[in-house]
Short mmCIF file of N, CA and C and ligand atoms in Angstrom, two decimals:
data_model
loop_
_atom_site.label_atom_id
_atom_site.label_comp_id
_atom_site.label_asym_id
_atom_site.label_seq_id
_atom_site.Cartn_x
_atom_site.Cartn_y
_atom_site.Cartn_z
N MET A 1 -21.78 5.98 10.89
CA MET A 1 -20.85 5.99 12.02
C MET A 1 -19.43 6.30 11.54
N THR A 2 -18.78 7.21 12.19
CA THR A 2 -17.41 7.58 11.81
C THR A 2 -16.41 6.60 12.39
N ILE A 3 -15.45 6.20 11.58
CA ILE A 3 -14.36 5.35 12.05
C ILE A 3 -13.20 6.26 12.44
N ASN A 4 -12.82 6.21 13.70
CA ASN A 4 -11.71 7.03 14.19
C ASN A 4 -10.41 6.25 14.12
N VAL A 5 -9.40 6.89 13.56
CA VAL A 5 -8.06 6.28 13.50
C VAL A 5 -7.07 7.30 14.06
N LEU A 6 -6.33 6.91 15.10
CA LEU A 6 -5.31 7.79 15.68
C LEU A 6 -3.94 7.13 15.56
N PHE A 7 -3.04 7.79 14.84
CA PHE A 7 -1.67 7.31 14.71
C PHE A 7 -0.84 7.94 15.83
N VAL A 8 -0.01 7.10 16.48
CA VAL A 8 0.74 7.55 17.65
C VAL A 8 2.22 7.22 17.49
N CYS A 9 3.08 8.23 17.75
CA CYS A 9 4.51 7.98 17.88
C CYS A 9 5.00 8.71 19.13
N LEU A 10 6.29 8.96 19.19
CA LEU A 10 6.85 9.59 20.40
C LEU A 10 6.67 11.11 20.36
N GLY A 11 7.17 11.74 19.30
CA GLY A 11 7.17 13.21 19.25
C GLY A 11 6.03 13.83 18.49
N ASN A 12 5.33 13.03 17.65
CA ASN A 12 4.28 13.52 16.74
C ASN A 12 4.81 14.57 15.75
N ILE A 13 6.09 14.43 15.39
CA ILE A 13 6.61 15.31 14.33
C ILE A 13 7.18 14.53 13.14
N CYS A 14 7.53 13.27 13.32
CA CYS A 14 8.11 12.51 12.21
C CYS A 14 7.18 11.43 11.67
N ARG A 15 6.99 10.35 12.44
CA ARG A 15 6.34 9.17 11.90
C ARG A 15 4.81 9.23 11.90
N SER A 16 4.21 9.59 13.03
CA SER A 16 2.74 9.55 13.06
C SER A 16 2.09 10.61 12.18
N PRO A 17 2.68 11.82 12.02
CA PRO A 17 2.09 12.74 11.05
C PRO A 17 2.20 12.21 9.62
N MET A 18 3.32 11.52 9.34
CA MET A 18 3.48 10.91 8.02
C MET A 18 2.38 9.88 7.79
N ALA A 19 2.17 9.01 8.78
CA ALA A 19 1.14 7.98 8.65
C ALA A 19 -0.25 8.60 8.51
N GLU A 20 -0.51 9.63 9.30
CA GLU A 20 -1.82 10.31 9.20
C GLU A 20 -2.04 10.83 7.79
N ALA A 21 -1.02 11.50 7.22
CA ALA A 21 -1.17 12.12 5.90
C ALA A 21 -1.30 11.07 4.80
N VAL A 22 -0.50 10.01 4.89
CA VAL A 22 -0.54 8.94 3.88
C VAL A 22 -1.89 8.21 3.96
N PHE A 23 -2.33 7.90 5.18
CA PHE A 23 -3.59 7.17 5.34
C PHE A 23 -4.76 8.03 4.85
N GLN A 24 -4.72 9.33 5.17
CA GLN A 24 -5.79 10.23 4.71
C GLN A 24 -5.86 10.23 3.18
N GLN A 25 -4.70 10.25 2.53
CA GLN A 25 -4.71 10.24 1.07
C GLN A 25 -5.29 8.94 0.52
N LEU A 26 -4.93 7.81 1.13
CA LEU A 26 -5.48 6.52 0.68
C LEU A 26 -7.00 6.49 0.85
N VAL A 27 -7.46 7.00 1.98
CA VAL A 27 -8.91 7.04 2.25
C VAL A 27 -9.62 7.94 1.24
N ASP A 28 -9.01 9.09 0.97
CA ASP A 28 -9.60 10.02 0.00
C ASP A 28 -9.66 9.38 -1.39
N GLU A 29 -8.56 8.73 -1.78
CA GLU A 29 -8.52 8.09 -3.10
C GLU A 29 -9.55 6.97 -3.22
N ALA A 30 -9.86 6.34 -2.09
CA ALA A 30 -10.85 5.26 -2.09
C ALA A 30 -12.28 5.79 -2.02
N GLY A 31 -12.43 7.12 -1.94
CA GLY A 31 -13.76 7.71 -1.87
C GLY A 31 -14.43 7.51 -0.52
N LEU A 32 -13.63 7.33 0.52
CA LEU A 32 -14.17 7.01 1.85
C LEU A 32 -13.98 8.15 2.85
N THR A 33 -13.67 9.34 2.35
CA THR A 33 -13.35 10.48 3.22
C THR A 33 -14.40 10.68 4.32
N ASP A 34 -15.67 10.59 3.94
CA ASP A 34 -16.75 10.88 4.90
C ASP A 34 -16.87 9.84 6.01
N LYS A 35 -16.26 8.68 5.80
CA LYS A 35 -16.42 7.58 6.77
C LYS A 35 -15.40 7.66 7.90
N PHE A 36 -14.36 8.47 7.71
CA PHE A 36 -13.22 8.43 8.63
C PHE A 36 -12.95 9.77 9.31
N HIS A 37 -12.44 9.68 10.54
CA HIS A 37 -11.76 10.81 11.17
C HIS A 37 -10.36 10.33 11.53
N ILE A 38 -9.36 10.97 10.93
CA ILE A 38 -7.97 10.51 11.03
C ILE A 38 -7.15 11.58 11.70
N ASP A 39 -6.31 11.17 12.67
CA ASP A 39 -5.54 12.16 13.42
C ASP A 39 -4.24 11.50 13.87
N SER A 40 -3.36 12.28 14.48
CA SER A 40 -2.14 11.71 15.05
C SER A 40 -1.78 12.49 16.31
N ALA A 41 -0.96 11.85 17.16
CA ALA A 41 -0.54 12.48 18.42
C ALA A 41 0.72 11.76 18.90
N GLY A 42 1.41 12.38 19.85
CA GLY A 42 2.61 11.79 20.42
C GLY A 42 2.43 11.46 21.89
N THR A 43 3.20 10.49 22.37
CA THR A 43 3.15 10.21 23.81
C THR A 43 3.95 11.24 24.60
N GLY A 44 4.90 11.90 23.95
CA GLY A 44 5.72 12.91 24.63
C GLY A 44 5.21 14.32 24.39
N SER A 45 5.70 15.25 25.19
CA SER A 45 5.19 16.62 25.14
C SER A 45 6.18 17.62 24.53
N TRP A 46 7.38 17.15 24.17
CA TRP A 46 8.45 18.09 23.78
C TRP A 46 8.08 18.99 22.61
N HIS A 47 7.31 18.48 21.66
CA HIS A 47 7.14 19.19 20.38
C HIS A 47 5.73 19.75 20.19
N ILE A 48 4.95 19.82 21.26
CA ILE A 48 3.57 20.30 21.16
C ILE A 48 3.54 21.64 20.41
N GLY A 49 2.65 21.72 19.43
CA GLY A 49 2.46 22.96 18.68
C GLY A 49 3.37 23.12 17.48
N GLU A 50 4.36 22.23 17.36
CA GLU A 50 5.31 22.37 16.24
C GLU A 50 4.76 21.76 14.95
N LYS A 51 5.26 22.29 13.84
CA LYS A 51 4.99 21.67 12.53
C LYS A 51 5.70 20.32 12.45
N ALA A 52 5.30 19.50 11.49
CA ALA A 52 6.01 18.24 11.26
C ALA A 52 7.47 18.54 10.91
N HIS A 53 8.32 17.57 11.20
CA HIS A 53 9.76 17.67 10.92
C HIS A 53 9.98 17.99 9.43
N PRO A 54 10.96 18.83 9.10
CA PRO A 54 11.22 19.17 7.70
C PRO A 54 11.42 17.93 6.82
N GLY A 55 12.02 16.89 7.37
CA GLY A 55 12.22 15.65 6.60
C GLY A 55 10.90 14.98 6.27
N THR A 56 9.96 14.99 7.20
CA THR A 56 8.63 14.42 6.95
C THR A 56 7.88 15.26 5.93
N ARG A 57 7.95 16.58 6.09
CA ARG A 57 7.24 17.43 5.13
C ARG A 57 7.82 17.28 3.73
N ALA A 58 9.14 17.16 3.64
CA ALA A 58 9.79 17.03 2.32
C ALA A 58 9.39 15.73 1.64
N ILE A 59 9.40 14.64 2.40
CA ILE A 59 9.09 13.35 1.77
C ILE A 59 7.61 13.29 1.39
N LEU A 60 6.75 13.89 2.20
CA LEU A 60 5.33 13.94 1.82
C LEU A 60 5.15 14.78 0.56
N ASN A 61 5.82 15.92 0.50
CA ASN A 61 5.72 16.76 -0.70
C ASN A 61 6.19 16.01 -1.94
N GLU A 62 7.29 15.26 -1.80
CA GLU A 62 7.79 14.47 -2.92
C GLU A 62 6.75 13.51 -3.45
N HIS A 63 5.91 13.03 -2.52
CA HIS A 63 4.88 12.07 -2.90
C HIS A 63 3.52 12.75 -3.10
N GLY A 64 3.56 14.08 -3.24
CA GLY A 64 2.34 14.80 -3.62
C GLY A 64 1.35 15.00 -2.49
N ILE A 65 1.84 15.00 -1.26
CA ILE A 65 0.94 15.13 -0.11
C ILE A 65 1.30 16.39 0.68
N VAL A 66 0.31 17.23 0.92
CA VAL A 66 0.52 18.43 1.74
C VAL A 66 0.05 18.12 3.16
N TYR A 67 0.86 18.49 4.14
CA TYR A 67 0.48 18.25 5.54
C TYR A 67 0.68 19.52 6.34
N ASN A 68 -0.37 19.96 7.01
CA ASN A 68 -0.29 21.22 7.76
C ASN A 68 -0.55 21.04 9.26
N GLY A 69 -0.57 19.79 9.72
CA GLY A 69 -0.89 19.54 11.14
C GLY A 69 0.20 20.04 12.08
N ARG A 70 -0.18 20.20 13.32
CA ARG A 70 0.75 20.59 14.39
C ARG A 70 0.78 19.49 15.44
N ALA A 71 1.94 19.34 16.07
CA ALA A 71 2.10 18.26 17.04
C ALA A 71 1.23 18.48 18.28
N ARG A 72 0.70 17.39 18.78
CA ARG A 72 -0.03 17.42 20.05
C ARG A 72 0.23 16.13 20.80
N GLN A 73 -0.14 16.13 22.05
CA GLN A 73 0.08 14.95 22.90
C GLN A 73 -1.20 14.12 22.98
N VAL A 74 -1.05 12.81 23.11
CA VAL A 74 -2.20 11.92 23.30
C VAL A 74 -2.93 12.30 24.59
N THR A 75 -4.25 12.29 24.56
CA THR A 75 -5.06 12.58 25.75
C THR A 75 -5.86 11.35 26.17
N ALA A 76 -6.34 11.37 27.39
CA ALA A 76 -7.21 10.30 27.88
C ALA A 76 -8.45 10.18 27.01
N GLN A 77 -8.92 11.32 26.51
CA GLN A 77 -10.11 11.29 25.65
C GLN A 77 -9.84 10.55 24.34
N ASP A 78 -8.62 10.71 23.82
CA ASP A 78 -8.26 9.96 22.60
C ASP A 78 -8.42 8.46 22.81
N MET A 79 -8.11 8.04 24.04
CA MET A 79 -8.05 6.61 24.34
C MET A 79 -9.36 6.07 24.90
N ALA A 80 -10.36 6.94 25.07
CA ALA A 80 -11.58 6.57 25.80
C ALA A 80 -12.51 5.67 25.00
N ASP A 81 -12.53 5.82 23.67
CA ASP A 81 -13.46 5.04 22.85
C ASP A 81 -12.78 3.74 22.43
N PRO A 82 -13.31 2.59 22.88
CA PRO A 82 -12.66 1.31 22.54
C PRO A 82 -12.73 0.97 21.06
N GLN A 83 -13.57 1.68 20.31
CA GLN A 83 -13.68 1.42 18.86
C GLN A 83 -12.59 2.13 18.06
N THR A 84 -12.03 3.19 18.62
CA THR A 84 -10.99 3.93 17.90
C THR A 84 -9.82 3.01 17.57
N TYR A 85 -9.34 3.11 16.34
CA TYR A 85 -8.14 2.38 15.98
C TYR A 85 -6.94 3.20 16.45
N ILE A 86 -6.22 2.66 17.44
CA ILE A 86 -5.02 3.30 17.97
C ILE A 86 -3.83 2.59 17.31
N ILE A 87 -3.11 3.32 16.47
CA ILE A 87 -2.08 2.69 15.64
C ILE A 87 -0.71 3.29 15.98
N THR A 88 0.12 2.49 16.64
CA THR A 88 1.43 2.98 17.08
C THR A 88 2.50 2.65 16.05
N MET A 89 3.62 3.37 16.14
CA MET A 89 4.71 3.17 15.18
C MET A 89 5.70 2.12 15.67
N ASP A 90 5.82 1.95 17.00
CA ASP A 90 6.76 0.94 17.49
C ASP A 90 6.32 0.42 18.86
N GLN A 91 7.04 -0.60 19.31
CA GLN A 91 6.68 -1.26 20.56
C GLN A 91 6.79 -0.30 21.74
N SER A 92 7.76 0.58 21.68
CA SER A 92 7.94 1.54 22.76
C SER A 92 6.73 2.47 22.87
N ASN A 93 6.19 2.92 21.73
CA ASN A 93 4.97 3.72 21.75
C ASN A 93 3.82 2.93 22.40
N SER A 94 3.70 1.67 22.03
CA SER A 94 2.62 0.83 22.59
C SER A 94 2.77 0.71 24.10
N ASN A 95 4.02 0.48 24.53
CA ASN A 95 4.27 0.36 25.97
C ASN A 95 3.97 1.68 26.69
N ASN A 96 4.37 2.78 26.09
CA ASN A 96 4.10 4.09 26.71
C ASN A 96 2.60 4.31 26.88
N LEU A 97 1.83 3.98 25.85
CA LEU A 97 0.37 4.18 25.95
C LEU A 97 -0.22 3.32 27.05
N ARG A 98 0.22 2.05 27.12
CA ARG A 98 -0.32 1.15 28.15
C ARG A 98 0.01 1.66 29.54
N ARG A 99 1.23 2.18 29.67
CA ARG A 99 1.64 2.70 30.97
C ARG A 99 0.82 3.93 31.34
N GLN A 100 0.56 4.78 30.36
CA GLN A 100 -0.13 6.04 30.65
C GLN A 100 -1.64 5.87 30.76
N PHE A 101 -2.22 4.96 29.95
CA PHE A 101 -3.69 4.92 29.84
C PHE A 101 -4.27 3.54 30.09
N GLY A 102 -3.44 2.52 30.31
CA GLY A 102 -3.96 1.15 30.46
C GLY A 102 -4.18 0.49 29.11
N ASN A 103 -4.75 -0.70 29.14
CA ASN A 103 -4.95 -1.45 27.91
C ASN A 103 -6.06 -0.84 27.07
N HIS A 104 -5.87 -0.84 25.77
CA HIS A 104 -6.91 -0.43 24.83
C HIS A 104 -7.17 -1.61 23.90
N SER A 105 -8.44 -1.93 23.68
CA SER A 105 -8.77 -3.18 22.99
C SER A 105 -8.57 -3.12 21.48
N ASN A 106 -8.34 -1.93 20.93
CA ASN A 106 -8.16 -1.83 19.48
C ASN A 106 -6.85 -1.10 19.16
N GLN A 107 -5.83 -1.44 19.95
CA GLN A 107 -4.50 -0.83 19.76
C GLN A 107 -3.59 -1.81 19.02
N HIS A 108 -2.94 -1.32 17.97
CA HIS A 108 -2.09 -2.17 17.13
C HIS A 108 -0.85 -1.39 16.71
N ARG A 109 0.19 -2.13 16.31
CA ARG A 109 1.34 -1.50 15.67
C ARG A 109 1.09 -1.43 14.17
N LEU A 110 1.48 -0.32 13.55
CA LEU A 110 1.20 -0.13 12.12
C LEU A 110 1.71 -1.30 11.29
N LEU A 111 2.93 -1.77 11.59
CA LEU A 111 3.53 -2.78 10.72
C LEU A 111 2.96 -4.18 10.97
N ASP A 112 2.02 -4.31 11.92
CA ASP A 112 1.23 -5.55 12.01
C ASP A 112 0.41 -5.73 10.73
N PHE A 113 0.18 -4.64 10.00
CA PHE A 113 -0.65 -4.68 8.78
C PHE A 113 0.20 -4.65 7.52
N SER A 114 1.51 -4.74 7.69
CA SER A 114 2.43 -4.59 6.56
C SER A 114 2.57 -5.90 5.80
N SER A 115 2.93 -5.79 4.52
CA SER A 115 3.15 -6.99 3.70
C SER A 115 4.58 -7.49 3.81
N GLN A 116 5.47 -6.74 4.46
CA GLN A 116 6.86 -7.18 4.59
C GLN A 116 7.13 -7.67 6.03
N ASN A 117 8.15 -8.48 6.17
CA ASN A 117 8.46 -9.04 7.49
C ASN A 117 9.78 -8.57 8.07
N ALA A 118 10.49 -7.71 7.35
CA ALA A 118 11.82 -7.29 7.81
C ALA A 118 11.74 -6.41 9.05
N GLU A 119 10.71 -5.58 9.13
CA GLU A 119 10.57 -4.64 10.25
C GLU A 119 9.20 -4.81 10.89
N SER A 120 9.19 -4.83 12.22
CA SER A 120 7.89 -4.78 12.91
C SER A 120 7.69 -3.43 13.60
N ASP A 121 8.78 -2.67 13.75
CA ASP A 121 8.70 -1.30 14.27
C ASP A 121 9.13 -0.33 13.17
N VAL A 122 8.44 0.80 13.05
CA VAL A 122 8.89 1.85 12.12
C VAL A 122 10.09 2.54 12.76
N PRO A 123 11.28 2.46 12.15
CA PRO A 123 12.45 3.09 12.76
C PRO A 123 12.28 4.60 12.82
N ASP A 124 12.84 5.21 13.86
CA ASP A 124 12.59 6.63 14.08
C ASP A 124 13.54 7.48 13.24
N PRO A 125 13.00 8.20 12.23
CA PRO A 125 13.89 8.98 11.35
C PRO A 125 14.47 10.21 12.03
N TYR A 126 13.94 10.53 13.22
CA TYR A 126 14.53 11.61 14.01
C TYR A 126 15.98 11.29 14.31
N TYR A 127 16.25 9.98 14.43
CA TYR A 127 17.61 9.53 14.71
C TYR A 127 18.31 8.98 13.46
N THR A 128 17.56 8.31 12.56
CA THR A 128 18.19 7.68 11.40
C THR A 128 18.29 8.62 10.19
N ASN A 129 17.40 9.61 10.15
CA ASN A 129 17.30 10.56 9.02
C ASN A 129 16.90 9.88 7.71
N ASN A 130 16.47 8.63 7.77
CA ASN A 130 16.12 7.91 6.55
C ASN A 130 14.61 8.01 6.30
N PHE A 131 14.20 9.17 5.84
CA PHE A 131 12.77 9.44 5.69
C PHE A 131 12.15 8.66 4.55
N GLU A 132 12.92 8.39 3.48
CA GLU A 132 12.35 7.64 2.35
C GLU A 132 12.04 6.19 2.76
N TYR A 133 12.96 5.58 3.48
CA TYR A 133 12.71 4.20 3.96
C TYR A 133 11.50 4.17 4.88
N VAL A 134 11.42 5.13 5.77
CA VAL A 134 10.28 5.22 6.69
C VAL A 134 8.99 5.43 5.90
N TYR A 135 9.06 6.25 4.87
CA TYR A 135 7.86 6.49 4.05
C TYR A 135 7.38 5.18 3.42
N GLN A 136 8.31 4.39 2.88
CA GLN A 136 7.92 3.14 2.22
C GLN A 136 7.26 2.18 3.22
N LEU A 137 7.84 2.10 4.42
CA LEU A 137 7.25 1.23 5.46
C LEU A 137 5.87 1.74 5.88
N VAL A 138 5.78 3.04 6.09
CA VAL A 138 4.51 3.63 6.53
C VAL A 138 3.43 3.43 5.46
N ALA A 139 3.80 3.67 4.19
CA ALA A 139 2.82 3.54 3.11
C ALA A 139 2.34 2.09 3.00
N ASP A 140 3.26 1.15 3.13
CA ASP A 140 2.89 -0.27 3.07
C ASP A 140 1.96 -0.64 4.24
N GLY A 141 2.31 -0.19 5.42
CA GLY A 141 1.47 -0.46 6.59
C GLY A 141 0.09 0.17 6.44
N CYS A 142 0.04 1.39 5.92
CA CYS A 142 -1.24 2.09 5.76
C CYS A 142 -2.14 1.39 4.75
N ARG A 143 -1.55 0.88 3.68
CA ARG A 143 -2.36 0.13 2.71
C ARG A 143 -2.98 -1.10 3.36
N GLY A 144 -2.17 -1.82 4.14
CA GLY A 144 -2.69 -3.01 4.82
C GLY A 144 -3.73 -2.66 5.87
N LEU A 145 -3.50 -1.56 6.59
CA LEU A 145 -4.46 -1.13 7.61
C LEU A 145 -5.80 -0.79 6.97
N LEU A 146 -5.77 -0.05 5.86
CA LEU A 146 -7.05 0.32 5.22
C LEU A 146 -7.78 -0.93 4.74
N GLU A 147 -7.04 -1.87 4.17
CA GLU A 147 -7.67 -3.11 3.71
C GLU A 147 -8.33 -3.84 4.89
N THR A 148 -7.63 -3.93 6.00
CA THR A 148 -8.18 -4.61 7.19
C THR A 148 -9.42 -3.90 7.71
N ILE A 149 -9.36 -2.57 7.78
CA ILE A 149 -10.51 -1.82 8.29
C ILE A 149 -11.70 -1.97 7.34
N ARG A 150 -11.45 -1.93 6.03
CA ARG A 150 -12.55 -2.08 5.07
C ARG A 150 -13.24 -3.42 5.24
N GLN A 151 -12.43 -4.47 5.46
CA GLN A 151 -13.03 -5.79 5.66
C GLN A 151 -13.81 -5.84 6.96
N ARG A 152 -13.19 -5.33 8.01
CA ARG A 152 -13.82 -5.41 9.33
C ARG A 152 -15.08 -4.58 9.43
N GLU A 153 -15.06 -3.41 8.79
CA GLU A 153 -16.18 -2.48 8.91
C GLU A 153 -17.16 -2.60 7.74
N GLY A 154 -16.87 -3.51 6.81
CA GLY A 154 -17.76 -3.74 5.68
C GLY A 154 -17.83 -2.56 4.72
N LEU A 155 -16.69 -1.93 4.47
CA LEU A 155 -16.66 -0.77 3.56
C LEU A 155 -16.18 -1.17 2.16
P1 4NP B 201 8.66 10.78 16.10
O1 4NP B 201 10.22 11.14 16.21
O2 4NP B 201 8.30 10.03 17.35
O3 4NP B 201 8.58 9.92 14.89
O4 4NP B 201 7.92 12.09 15.95
C1 4NP B 201 10.77 11.78 17.31
C2 4NP B 201 10.74 13.15 17.39
C3 4NP B 201 11.31 13.80 18.47
C4 4NP B 201 11.91 13.07 19.47
C5 4NP B 201 11.94 11.70 19.39
C6 4NP B 201 11.37 11.06 18.32
N1 4NP B 201 12.53 13.71 20.57
O5 4NP B 201 13.13 13.04 21.40
O6 4NP B 201 12.46 14.95 20.67
#
């Protein structure tokens, strides 16, 4: 059975593509590639079809990760399977999803899985331009998320 993980932010050009790429690398390094389908999407439509933000691509490259995804918007189909892990970057993303699609039983914020307590929302680098700080938060959250999923799914 494939484990679906969908990372969600507002524009799908900064944070959720970063999380998708980092999580995919962790899964690959753990030898679990075949067990997962990992994707990302945004609640907004402004950037559909665009490449990830240059700041996101640069920070991923610095950390040895290539990302070629294009932005897309969350669909009702994305939200239809209650088993899918829906992982948002901040409370506003979570609220937007609930407003658009109703409650989802496996929806969480990424930093719920983080080892640090300073931030519970991933700050938006579209406004802060602090891509390295966002990368560190995203990477920490992704490590915790993978650990949680491995325990829950017996991997
Ligand atoms: P993201 O950042 O949600 O991390 O992809 C944003 C990108 C674009 C916009 C907002 C946030 N925007 O308003 O266009």
